[in-house]
Amino acid sequence: MLTGCGSDPDTATPSTPQQIPLTTPPTELRWVEFNGMRIPQAAEGPTEVTDAVAPEGFDRTPPGAGLAAVNAIVRLSVALDDQWPQVVRELIAPGQARDDFITNRIQLSTTSGVPAGQAPQVQGWKLTAFTPDKASADIYTRLPDGSMTVNHTTVVWAPAFGDWRLLLPDAAAGASPVDAITATPTDMVALTGA
């Protein structure tokens, strides 16, 4: 009788993300509108799209992390007064930066979406770091006047939810989360159809 335990180290299990290149684009790309902005969705997420305000369910892969970062930062940026608490609760990682955002956001009022023709267009992203637990994504956007920006974001894997959460930057660190640029990098994951 043979007994023993072991595993094939070359076989990925559902809890072990597969190694894929950081420049892998999402598959089955489509766009949805949220408060005047077009946001990418794909086979890698979100999978739970019945909630139009804060859809969840992004793969624990480079394309899943990139999509999660774009979805969270855009939704947080344009959420209306009755939407932002849900976006924060479901898409943003807990911590002091999130608490500071809440304190500041309560003092503002946004009751309408981005006017037609004024919405920035997400061009793509570049993952500057990726592990199964944390990813840094630079998100490239073209503004209505033709200028471009890069938004430096980080998402962290939240095991309790089985999904990525946007980690807001620490304001005390002093680094700007958004910079003006003149061109997008040639190795970014380009999103078509914006």
mmCIF file with all atom_site columns, C-alpha atoms in Angstrom:
data_model
loop_
_atom_site.group_PDB
_atom_site.id
_atom_site.type_symbol
_atom_site.label_atom_id
_atom_site.label_alt_id
_atom_site.label_comp_id
_atom_site.label_asym_id
_atom_site.label_entity_id
_atom_site.label_seq_id
_atom_site.pdbx_PDB_ins_code
_atom_site.Cartn_x
_atom_site.Cartn_y
_atom_site.Cartn_z
_atom_site.occupancy
_atom_site.B_iso_or_equiv
_atom_site.pdbx_formal_charge
_atom_site.auth_seq_id
_atom_site.auth_comp_id
_atom_site.auth_asym_id
_atom_site.auth_atom_id
_atom_site.pdbx_PDB_model_num
ATOM 1   C CA . MET A 1 1   ? 0.000   0.000  0.000   1.00 0.00 ? 1   MET A CA 1
ATOM 2   C CA . LEU A 1 2   ? 1.298   3.421  -0.942  1.00 0.00 ? 2   LEU A CA 1
ATOM 3   C CA . THR A 1 3   ? 0.528   6.410  1.228   1.00 0.00 ? 3   THR A CA 1
ATOM 4   C CA . GLY A 1 4   ? 1.898   9.873  1.311   1.00 0.00 ? 4   GLY A CA 1
ATOM 5   C CA . CYS A 1 5   ? 1.130   13.421 0.631   1.00 0.00 ? 5   CYS A CA 1
ATOM 6   C CA . GLY A 1 6   ? 2.622   15.868 -1.721  1.00 0.00 ? 6   GLY A CA 1
ATOM 7   C CA . SER A 1 7   ? 1.880   18.101 -4.585  1.00 0.00 ? 7   SER A CA 1
ATOM 8   C CA . ASP A 1 8   ? 3.191   18.935 -7.982  1.00 0.00 ? 8   ASP A CA 1
ATOM 9   C CA . PRO A 1 9   ? 4.997   22.292 -7.553  1.00 0.00 ? 9   PRO A CA 1
ATOM 10  C CA . ASP A 1 10  ? 4.361   23.177 -11.200 1.00 0.00 ? 10  ASP A CA 1
ATOM 11  C CA . THR A 1 11  ? 0.589   23.037 -10.791 1.00 0.00 ? 11  THR A CA 1
ATOM 12  C CA . ALA A 1 12  ? -1.137  26.253 -9.731  1.00 0.00 ? 12  ALA A CA 1
ATOM 13  C CA . THR A 1 13  ? -4.004  25.868 -7.297  1.00 0.00 ? 13  THR A CA 1
ATOM 14  C CA . PRO A 1 14  ? -6.940  28.272 -7.169  1.00 0.00 ? 14  PRO A CA 1
ATOM 15  C CA . SER A 1 15  ? -5.326  30.051 -4.187  1.00 0.00 ? 15  SER A CA 1
ATOM 16  C CA . THR A 1 16  ? -1.978  30.359 -5.998  1.00 0.00 ? 16  THR A CA 1
ATOM 17  C CA . PRO A 1 17  ? -2.105  32.955 -8.773  1.00 0.00 ? 17  PRO A CA 1
ATOM 18  C CA . GLN A 1 18  ? -0.493  31.948 -12.036 1.00 0.00 ? 18  GLN A CA 1
ATOM 19  C CA . GLN A 1 19  ? 2.617   33.794 -13.174 1.00 0.00 ? 19  GLN A CA 1
ATOM 20  C CA . ILE A 1 20  ? 1.772   35.905 -16.197 1.00 0.00 ? 20  ILE A CA 1
ATOM 21  C CA . PRO A 1 21  ? 3.629   38.912 -17.656 1.00 0.00 ? 21  PRO A CA 1
ATOM 22  C CA . LEU A 1 22  ? 2.818   42.348 -16.221 1.00 0.00 ? 22  LEU A CA 1
ATOM 23  C CA . THR A 1 23  ? 2.040   43.590 -19.730 1.00 0.00 ? 23  THR A CA 1
ATOM 24  C CA . THR A 1 24  ? -0.688  41.007 -20.346 1.00 0.00 ? 24  THR A CA 1
ATOM 25  C CA . PRO A 1 25  ? -3.794  42.883 -21.536 1.00 0.00 ? 25  PRO A CA 1
ATOM 26  C CA . PRO A 1 26  ? -7.290  42.096 -20.316 1.00 0.00 ? 26  PRO A CA 1
ATOM 27  C CA . THR A 1 27  ? -9.437  39.837 -22.478 1.00 0.00 ? 27  THR A CA 1
ATOM 28  C CA . GLU A 1 28  ? -12.977 40.494 -23.715 1.00 0.00 ? 28  GLU A CA 1
ATOM 29  C CA . LEU A 1 29  ? -12.555 44.231 -23.043 1.00 0.00 ? 29  LEU A CA 1
ATOM 30  C CA . ARG A 1 30  ? -15.748 46.258 -22.864 1.00 0.00 ? 30  ARG A CA 1
ATOM 31  C CA . TRP A 1 31  ? -16.637 49.685 -21.497 1.00 0.00 ? 31  TRP A CA 1
ATOM 32  C CA . VAL A 1 32  ? -19.357 50.814 -19.112 1.00 0.00 ? 32  VAL A CA 1
ATOM 33  C CA . GLU A 1 33  ? -20.418 54.324 -18.235 1.00 0.00 ? 33  GLU A CA 1
ATOM 34  C CA . PHE A 1 34  ? -20.444 55.641 -14.687 1.00 0.00 ? 34  PHE A CA 1
ATOM 35  C CA . ASN A 1 35  ? -21.392 59.265 -14.027 1.00 0.00 ? 35  ASN A CA 1
ATOM 36  C CA . GLY A 1 36  ? -20.078 60.410 -17.399 1.00 0.00 ? 36  GLY A CA 1
ATOM 37  C CA . MET A 1 37  ? -16.851 58.381 -17.344 1.00 0.00 ? 37  MET A CA 1
ATOM 38  C CA . ARG A 1 38  ? -16.152 55.259 -19.398 1.00 0.00 ? 38  ARG A CA 1
ATOM 39  C CA . ILE A 1 39  ? -14.620 52.474 -17.312 1.00 0.00 ? 39  ILE A CA 1
ATOM 40  C CA . PRO A 1 40  ? -13.054 49.271 -18.671 1.00 0.00 ? 40  PRO A CA 1
ATOM 41  C CA . GLN A 1 41  ? -14.333 45.844 -17.721 1.00 0.00 ? 41  GLN A CA 1
ATOM 42  C CA . ALA A 1 42  ? -13.132 42.476 -18.997 1.00 0.00 ? 42  ALA A CA 1
ATOM 43  C CA . ALA A 1 43  ? -13.077 38.740 -18.380 1.00 0.00 ? 43  ALA A CA 1
ATOM 44  C CA . GLU A 1 44  ? -10.620 39.440 -15.510 1.00 0.00 ? 44  GLU A CA 1
ATOM 45  C CA . GLY A 1 45  ? -13.115 41.625 -13.706 1.00 0.00 ? 45  GLY A CA 1
ATOM 46  C CA . PRO A 1 46  ? -15.368 42.684 -12.385 1.00 0.00 ? 46  PRO A CA 1
ATOM 47  C CA . THR A 1 47  ? -17.334 39.450 -12.213 1.00 0.00 ? 47  THR A CA 1
ATOM 48  C CA . GLU A 1 48  ? -20.016 40.826 -9.885  1.00 0.00 ? 48  GLU A CA 1
ATOM 49  C CA . VAL A 1 49  ? -21.565 43.526 -12.050 1.00 0.00 ? 49  VAL A CA 1
ATOM 50  C CA . THR A 1 50  ? -25.084 43.629 -10.655 1.00 0.00 ? 50  THR A CA 1
ATOM 51  C CA . ASP A 1 51  ? -23.952 46.558 -8.508  1.00 0.00 ? 51  ASP A CA 1
ATOM 52  C CA . ALA A 1 52  ? -23.430 49.470 -10.896 1.00 0.00 ? 52  ALA A CA 1
ATOM 53  C CA . VAL A 1 53  ? -21.862 51.699 -8.213  1.00 0.00 ? 53  VAL A CA 1
ATOM 54  C CA . ALA A 1 54  ? -19.115 49.408 -6.859  1.00 0.00 ? 54  ALA A CA 1
ATOM 55  C CA . PRO A 1 55  ? -18.784 46.206 -8.894  1.00 0.00 ? 55  PRO A CA 1
ATOM 56  C CA . GLU A 1 56  ? -16.354 43.642 -7.489  1.00 0.00 ? 56  GLU A CA 1
ATOM 57  C CA . GLY A 1 57  ? -14.641 40.404 -8.412  1.00 0.00 ? 57  GLY A CA 1
ATOM 58  C CA . PHE A 1 58  ? -11.257 41.038 -10.040 1.00 0.00 ? 58  PHE A CA 1
ATOM 59  C CA . ASP A 1 59  ? -8.788  38.264 -10.818 1.00 0.00 ? 59  ASP A CA 1
ATOM 60  C CA . ARG A 1 60  ? -5.671  37.968 -8.681  1.00 0.00 ? 60  ARG A CA 1
ATOM 61  C CA . THR A 1 61  ? -3.527  38.523 -11.774 1.00 0.00 ? 61  THR A CA 1
ATOM 62  C CA . PRO A 1 62  ? -1.795  41.513 -13.380 1.00 0.00 ? 62  PRO A CA 1
ATOM 63  C CA . PRO A 1 63  ? -4.793  42.297 -15.652 1.00 0.00 ? 63  PRO A CA 1
ATOM 64  C CA . GLY A 1 64  ? -7.164  41.883 -12.695 1.00 0.00 ? 64  GLY A CA 1
ATOM 65  C CA . ALA A 1 65  ? -5.086  44.249 -10.559 1.00 0.00 ? 65  ALA A CA 1
ATOM 66  C CA . GLY A 1 66  ? -4.906  46.845 -13.346 1.00 0.00 ? 66  GLY A CA 1
ATOM 67  C CA . LEU A 1 67  ? -8.654  46.716 -13.937 1.00 0.00 ? 67  LEU A CA 1
ATOM 68  C CA . ALA A 1 68  ? -9.360  46.924 -10.191 1.00 0.00 ? 68  ALA A CA 1
ATOM 69  C CA . ALA A 1 69  ? -7.123  49.990 -9.853  1.00 0.00 ? 69  ALA A CA 1
ATOM 70  C CA . VAL A 1 70  ? -8.770  51.788 -12.782 1.00 0.00 ? 70  VAL A CA 1
ATOM 71  C CA . ASN A 1 71  ? -12.289 50.921 -11.630 1.00 0.00 ? 71  ASN A CA 1
ATOM 72  C CA . ALA A 1 72  ? -11.709 52.021 -8.046  1.00 0.00 ? 72  ALA A CA 1
ATOM 73  C CA . ILE A 1 73  ? -9.901  55.305 -8.773  1.00 0.00 ? 73  ILE A CA 1
ATOM 74  C CA . VAL A 1 74  ? -12.384 56.411 -11.447 1.00 0.00 ? 74  VAL A CA 1
ATOM 75  C CA . ARG A 1 75  ? -15.435 55.482 -9.365  1.00 0.00 ? 75  ARG A CA 1
ATOM 76  C CA . LEU A 1 76  ? -13.990 57.208 -6.296  1.00 0.00 ? 76  LEU A CA 1
ATOM 77  C CA . SER A 1 77  ? -13.255 60.328 -8.368  1.00 0.00 ? 77  SER A CA 1
ATOM 78  C CA . VAL A 1 78  ? -16.738 60.757 -9.853  1.00 0.00 ? 78  VAL A CA 1
ATOM 79  C CA . ALA A 1 79  ? -19.047 59.154 -7.264  1.00 0.00 ? 79  ALA A CA 1
ATOM 80  C CA . LEU A 1 80  ? -22.029 61.305 -6.346  1.00 0.00 ? 80  LEU A CA 1
ATOM 81  C CA . ASP A 1 81  ? -23.028 62.189 -2.787  1.00 0.00 ? 81  ASP A CA 1
ATOM 82  C CA . ASP A 1 82  ? -25.260 59.131 -2.447  1.00 0.00 ? 82  ASP A CA 1
ATOM 83  C CA . GLN A 1 83  ? -22.645 56.797 -4.024  1.00 0.00 ? 83  GLN A CA 1
ATOM 84  C CA . TRP A 1 84  ? -19.259 57.588 -2.518  1.00 0.00 ? 84  TRP A CA 1
ATOM 85  C CA . PRO A 1 85  ? -19.875 55.891 0.872   1.00 0.00 ? 85  PRO A CA 1
ATOM 86  C CA . GLN A 1 86  ? -20.519 52.594 -0.932  1.00 0.00 ? 86  GLN A CA 1
ATOM 87  C CA . VAL A 1 87  ? -17.474 53.045 -3.190  1.00 0.00 ? 87  VAL A CA 1
ATOM 88  C CA . VAL A 1 88  ? -15.276 53.700 -0.147  1.00 0.00 ? 88  VAL A CA 1
ATOM 89  C CA . ARG A 1 89  ? -16.726 50.773 1.813   1.00 0.00 ? 89  ARG A CA 1
ATOM 90  C CA . GLU A 1 90  ? -16.439 48.236 -1.007  1.00 0.00 ? 90  GLU A CA 1
ATOM 91  C CA . LEU A 1 91  ? -13.454 49.317 -3.134  1.00 0.00 ? 91  LEU A CA 1
ATOM 92  C CA . ILE A 1 92  ? -11.023 51.168 -0.829  1.00 0.00 ? 92  ILE A CA 1
ATOM 93  C CA . ALA A 1 93  ? -8.585  49.558 1.628   1.00 0.00 ? 93  ALA A CA 1
ATOM 94  C CA . PRO A 1 94  ? -9.073  50.571 5.271   1.00 0.00 ? 94  PRO A CA 1
ATOM 95  C CA . GLY A 1 95  ? -6.525  52.828 6.917   1.00 0.00 ? 95  GLY A CA 1
ATOM 96  C CA . GLN A 1 96  ? -5.730  56.412 7.876   1.00 0.00 ? 96  GLN A CA 1
ATOM 97  C CA . ALA A 1 97  ? -5.697  57.630 4.269   1.00 0.00 ? 97  ALA A CA 1
ATOM 98  C CA . ARG A 1 98  ? -9.219  56.278 3.755   1.00 0.00 ? 98  ARG A CA 1
ATOM 99  C CA . ASP A 1 99  ? -10.354 57.908 7.012   1.00 0.00 ? 99  ASP A CA 1
ATOM 100 C CA . ASP A 1 100 ? -8.827  61.217 5.902   1.00 0.00 ? 100 ASP A CA 1
ATOM 101 C CA . PHE A 1 101 ? -10.583 60.930 2.522   1.00 0.00 ? 101 PHE A CA 1
ATOM 102 C CA . ILE A 1 102 ? -13.940 60.391 4.267   1.00 0.00 ? 102 ILE A CA 1
ATOM 103 C CA . THR A 1 103 ? -13.375 63.431 6.489   1.00 0.00 ? 103 THR A CA 1
ATOM 104 C CA . ASN A 1 104 ? -12.605 65.609 3.471   1.00 0.00 ? 104 ASN A CA 1
ATOM 105 C CA . ARG A 1 105 ? -15.292 64.158 1.163   1.00 0.00 ? 105 ARG A CA 1
ATOM 106 C CA . ILE A 1 106 ? -18.068 64.814 3.687   1.00 0.00 ? 106 ILE A CA 1
ATOM 107 C CA . GLN A 1 107 ? -17.373 68.528 3.250   1.00 0.00 ? 107 GLN A CA 1
ATOM 108 C CA . LEU A 1 108 ? -18.011 68.438 -0.522  1.00 0.00 ? 108 LEU A CA 1
ATOM 109 C CA . SER A 1 109 ? -21.154 67.959 -2.539  1.00 0.00 ? 109 SER A CA 1
ATOM 110 C CA . THR A 1 110 ? -21.293 66.296 -5.948  1.00 0.00 ? 110 THR A CA 1
ATOM 111 C CA . THR A 1 111 ? -24.780 65.822 -7.338  1.00 0.00 ? 111 THR A CA 1
ATOM 112 C CA . SER A 1 112 ? -24.150 65.338 -11.048 1.00 0.00 ? 112 SER A CA 1
ATOM 113 C CA . GLY A 1 113 ? -21.746 63.380 -13.232 1.00 0.00 ? 113 GLY A CA 1
ATOM 114 C CA . VAL A 1 114 ? -19.048 64.640 -15.568 1.00 0.00 ? 114 VAL A CA 1
ATOM 115 C CA . PRO A 1 115 ? -20.620 66.816 -18.302 1.00 0.00 ? 115 PRO A CA 1
ATOM 116 C CA . ALA A 1 116 ? -20.656 65.450 -21.847 1.00 0.00 ? 116 ALA A CA 1
ATOM 117 C CA . GLY A 1 117 ? -17.363 66.092 -23.622 1.00 0.00 ? 117 GLY A CA 1
ATOM 118 C CA . GLN A 1 118 ? -15.516 66.865 -20.371 1.00 0.00 ? 118 GLN A CA 1
ATOM 119 C CA . ALA A 1 119 ? -14.650 63.342 -19.239 1.00 0.00 ? 119 ALA A CA 1
ATOM 120 C CA . PRO A 1 120 ? -11.013 62.238 -19.181 1.00 0.00 ? 120 PRO A CA 1
ATOM 121 C CA . GLN A 1 121 ? -10.360 59.036 -21.147 1.00 0.00 ? 121 GLN A CA 1
ATOM 122 C CA . VAL A 1 122 ? -8.407  56.182 -19.598 1.00 0.00 ? 122 VAL A CA 1
ATOM 123 C CA . GLN A 1 123 ? -5.726  55.153 -22.100 1.00 0.00 ? 123 GLN A CA 1
ATOM 124 C CA . GLY A 1 124 ? -4.183  52.249 -20.198 1.00 0.00 ? 124 GLY A CA 1
ATOM 125 C CA . TRP A 1 125 ? -1.944  51.259 -17.306 1.00 0.00 ? 125 TRP A CA 1
ATOM 126 C CA . LYS A 1 126 ? 1.526   50.057 -16.502 1.00 0.00 ? 126 LYS A CA 1
ATOM 127 C CA . LEU A 1 127 ? 2.122   47.807 -13.517 1.00 0.00 ? 127 LEU A CA 1
ATOM 128 C CA . THR A 1 128 ? 5.334   48.963 -11.867 1.00 0.00 ? 128 THR A CA 1
ATOM 129 C CA . ALA A 1 129 ? 5.208   46.183 -9.260  1.00 0.00 ? 129 ALA A CA 1
ATOM 130 C CA . PHE A 1 130 ? 3.107   43.069 -8.749  1.00 0.00 ? 130 PHE A CA 1
ATOM 131 C CA . THR A 1 131 ? 2.817   40.343 -6.144  1.00 0.00 ? 131 THR A CA 1
ATOM 132 C CA . PRO A 1 132 ? -0.316  38.312 -5.410  1.00 0.00 ? 132 PRO A CA 1
ATOM 133 C CA . ASP A 1 133 ? -0.885  40.616 -2.412  1.00 0.00 ? 133 ASP A CA 1
ATOM 134 C CA . LYS A 1 134 ? -0.021  44.081 -3.748  1.00 0.00 ? 134 LYS A CA 1
ATOM 135 C CA . ALA A 1 135 ? 0.273   45.819 -7.100  1.00 0.00 ? 135 ALA A CA 1
ATOM 136 C CA . SER A 1 136 ? 1.346   49.300 -8.142  1.00 0.00 ? 136 SER A CA 1
ATOM 137 C CA . ALA A 1 137 ? -0.348  50.594 -11.274 1.00 0.00 ? 137 ALA A CA 1
ATOM 138 C CA . ASP A 1 138 ? 0.308   53.817 -13.149 1.00 0.00 ? 138 ASP A CA 1
ATOM 139 C CA . ILE A 1 139 ? -2.943  54.759 -14.885 1.00 0.00 ? 139 ILE A CA 1
ATOM 140 C CA . TYR A 1 140 ? -2.644  56.952 -17.995 1.00 0.00 ? 140 TYR A CA 1
ATOM 141 C CA . THR A 1 141 ? -5.434  59.350 -18.912 1.00 0.00 ? 141 THR A CA 1
ATOM 142 C CA . ARG A 1 142 ? -6.060  61.823 -21.736 1.00 0.00 ? 142 ARG A CA 1
ATOM 143 C CA . LEU A 1 143 ? -7.895  64.976 -20.666 1.00 0.00 ? 143 LEU A CA 1
ATOM 144 C CA . PRO A 1 144 ? -10.436 66.790 -22.881 1.00 0.00 ? 144 PRO A CA 1
ATOM 145 C CA . ASP A 1 145 ? -7.852  69.471 -23.798 1.00 0.00 ? 145 ASP A CA 1
ATOM 146 C CA . GLY A 1 146 ? -5.482  66.779 -25.137 1.00 0.00 ? 146 GLY A CA 1
ATOM 147 C CA . SER A 1 147 ? -3.075  66.877 -22.210 1.00 0.00 ? 147 SER A CA 1
ATOM 148 C CA . MET A 1 148 ? -2.224  63.658 -20.375 1.00 0.00 ? 148 MET A CA 1
ATOM 149 C CA . THR A 1 149 ? -1.712  62.574 -16.793 1.00 0.00 ? 149 THR A CA 1
ATOM 150 C CA . VAL A 1 150 ? -0.496  59.533 -14.909 1.00 0.00 ? 150 VAL A CA 1
ATOM 151 C CA . ASN A 1 151 ? -2.167  58.531 -11.661 1.00 0.00 ? 151 ASN A CA 1
ATOM 152 C CA . HIS A 1 152 ? 0.084   56.440 -9.404  1.00 0.00 ? 152 HIS A CA 1
ATOM 153 C CA . THR A 1 153 ? -2.086  53.871 -7.614  1.00 0.00 ? 153 THR A CA 1
ATOM 154 C CA . THR A 1 154 ? -1.654  50.815 -5.416  1.00 0.00 ? 154 THR A CA 1
ATOM 155 C CA . VAL A 1 155 ? -4.110  47.984 -4.867  1.00 0.00 ? 155 VAL A CA 1
ATOM 156 C CA . VAL A 1 156 ? -3.856  45.378 -2.116  1.00 0.00 ? 156 VAL A CA 1
ATOM 157 C CA . TRP A 1 157 ? -5.434  41.938 -2.019  1.00 0.00 ? 157 TRP A CA 1
ATOM 158 C CA . ALA A 1 158 ? -8.113  41.671 0.688   1.00 0.00 ? 158 ALA A CA 1
ATOM 159 C CA . PRO A 1 159 ? -8.364  37.957 1.588   1.00 0.00 ? 159 PRO A CA 1
ATOM 160 C CA . ALA A 1 160 ? -11.576 38.478 3.580   1.00 0.00 ? 160 ALA A CA 1
ATOM 161 C CA . PHE A 1 161 ? -13.286 39.675 0.389   1.00 0.00 ? 161 PHE A CA 1
ATOM 162 C CA . GLY A 1 162 ? -11.264 37.736 -2.182  1.00 0.00 ? 162 GLY A CA 1
ATOM 163 C CA . ASP A 1 163 ? -10.684 40.926 -4.146  1.00 0.00 ? 163 ASP A CA 1
ATOM 164 C CA . TRP A 1 164 ? -8.410  43.929 -4.680  1.00 0.00 ? 164 TRP A CA 1
ATOM 165 C CA . ARG A 1 165 ? -8.872  47.166 -2.712  1.00 0.00 ? 165 ARG A CA 1
ATOM 166 C CA . LEU A 1 166 ? -7.418  50.553 -3.667  1.00 0.00 ? 166 LEU A CA 1
ATOM 167 C CA . LEU A 1 167 ? -4.866  51.777 -1.130  1.00 0.00 ? 167 LEU A CA 1
ATOM 168 C CA . LEU A 1 168 ? -5.165  55.553 -0.962  1.00 0.00 ? 168 LEU A CA 1
ATOM 169 C CA . PRO A 1 169 ? -1.863  57.469 -0.764  1.00 0.00 ? 169 PRO A CA 1
ATOM 170 C CA . ASP A 1 170 ? -0.675  58.903 2.528   1.00 0.00 ? 170 ASP A CA 1
ATOM 171 C CA . ALA A 1 171 ? -1.001  62.692 2.205   1.00 0.00 ? 171 ALA A CA 1
ATOM 172 C CA . ALA A 1 172 ? 1.796   63.145 4.751   1.00 0.00 ? 172 ALA A CA 1
ATOM 173 C CA . ALA A 1 173 ? 4.240   61.344 2.445   1.00 0.00 ? 173 ALA A CA 1
ATOM 174 C CA . GLY A 1 174 ? 4.209   64.382 0.160   1.00 0.00 ? 174 GLY A CA 1
ATOM 175 C CA . ALA A 1 175 ? 4.419   62.492 -3.134  1.00 0.00 ? 175 ALA A CA 1
ATOM 176 C CA . SER A 1 176 ? 1.962   63.613 -5.796  1.00 0.00 ? 176 SER A CA 1
ATOM 177 C CA . PRO A 1 177 ? -0.406  60.815 -6.846  1.00 0.00 ? 177 PRO A CA 1
ATOM 178 C CA . VAL A 1 178 ? -0.999  62.522 -10.224 1.00 0.00 ? 178 VAL A CA 1
ATOM 179 C CA . ASP A 1 179 ? 1.618   63.912 -12.612 1.00 0.00 ? 179 ASP A CA 1
ATOM 180 C CA . ALA A 1 180 ? 1.371   65.620 -16.006 1.00 0.00 ? 180 ALA A CA 1
ATOM 181 C CA . ILE A 1 181 ? 3.061   63.703 -18.832 1.00 0.00 ? 181 ILE A CA 1
ATOM 182 C CA . THR A 1 182 ? 3.751   64.367 -22.499 1.00 0.00 ? 182 THR A CA 1
ATOM 183 C CA . ALA A 1 183 ? 3.453   60.780 -23.761 1.00 0.00 ? 183 ALA A CA 1
ATOM 184 C CA . THR A 1 184 ? 2.389   57.360 -22.575 1.00 0.00 ? 184 THR A CA 1
ATOM 185 C CA . PRO A 1 185 ? 5.033   54.645 -22.230 1.00 0.00 ? 185 PRO A CA 1
ATOM 186 C CA . THR A 1 186 ? 5.370   52.233 -25.117 1.00 0.00 ? 186 THR A CA 1
ATOM 187 C CA . ASP A 1 187 ? 5.062   49.258 -22.756 1.00 0.00 ? 187 ASP A CA 1
ATOM 188 C CA . MET A 1 188 ? 1.774   50.268 -21.122 1.00 0.00 ? 188 MET A CA 1
ATOM 189 C CA . VAL A 1 189 ? -1.259  47.999 -21.370 1.00 0.00 ? 189 VAL A CA 1
ATOM 190 C CA . ALA A 1 190 ? -3.249  50.010 -23.924 1.00 0.00 ? 190 ALA A CA 1
ATOM 191 C CA . LEU A 1 191 ? -7.026  49.958 -23.596 1.00 0.00 ? 191 LEU A CA 1
ATOM 192 C CA . THR A 1 192 ? -8.813  50.357 -26.913 1.00 0.00 ? 192 THR A CA 1
ATOM 193 C CA . GLY A 1 193 ? -12.282 51.705 -27.481 1.00 0.00 ? 193 GLY A CA 1
ATOM 194 C CA . ALA A 1 194 ? -12.270 54.432 -24.856 1.00 0.00 ? 194 ALA A CA 1
#
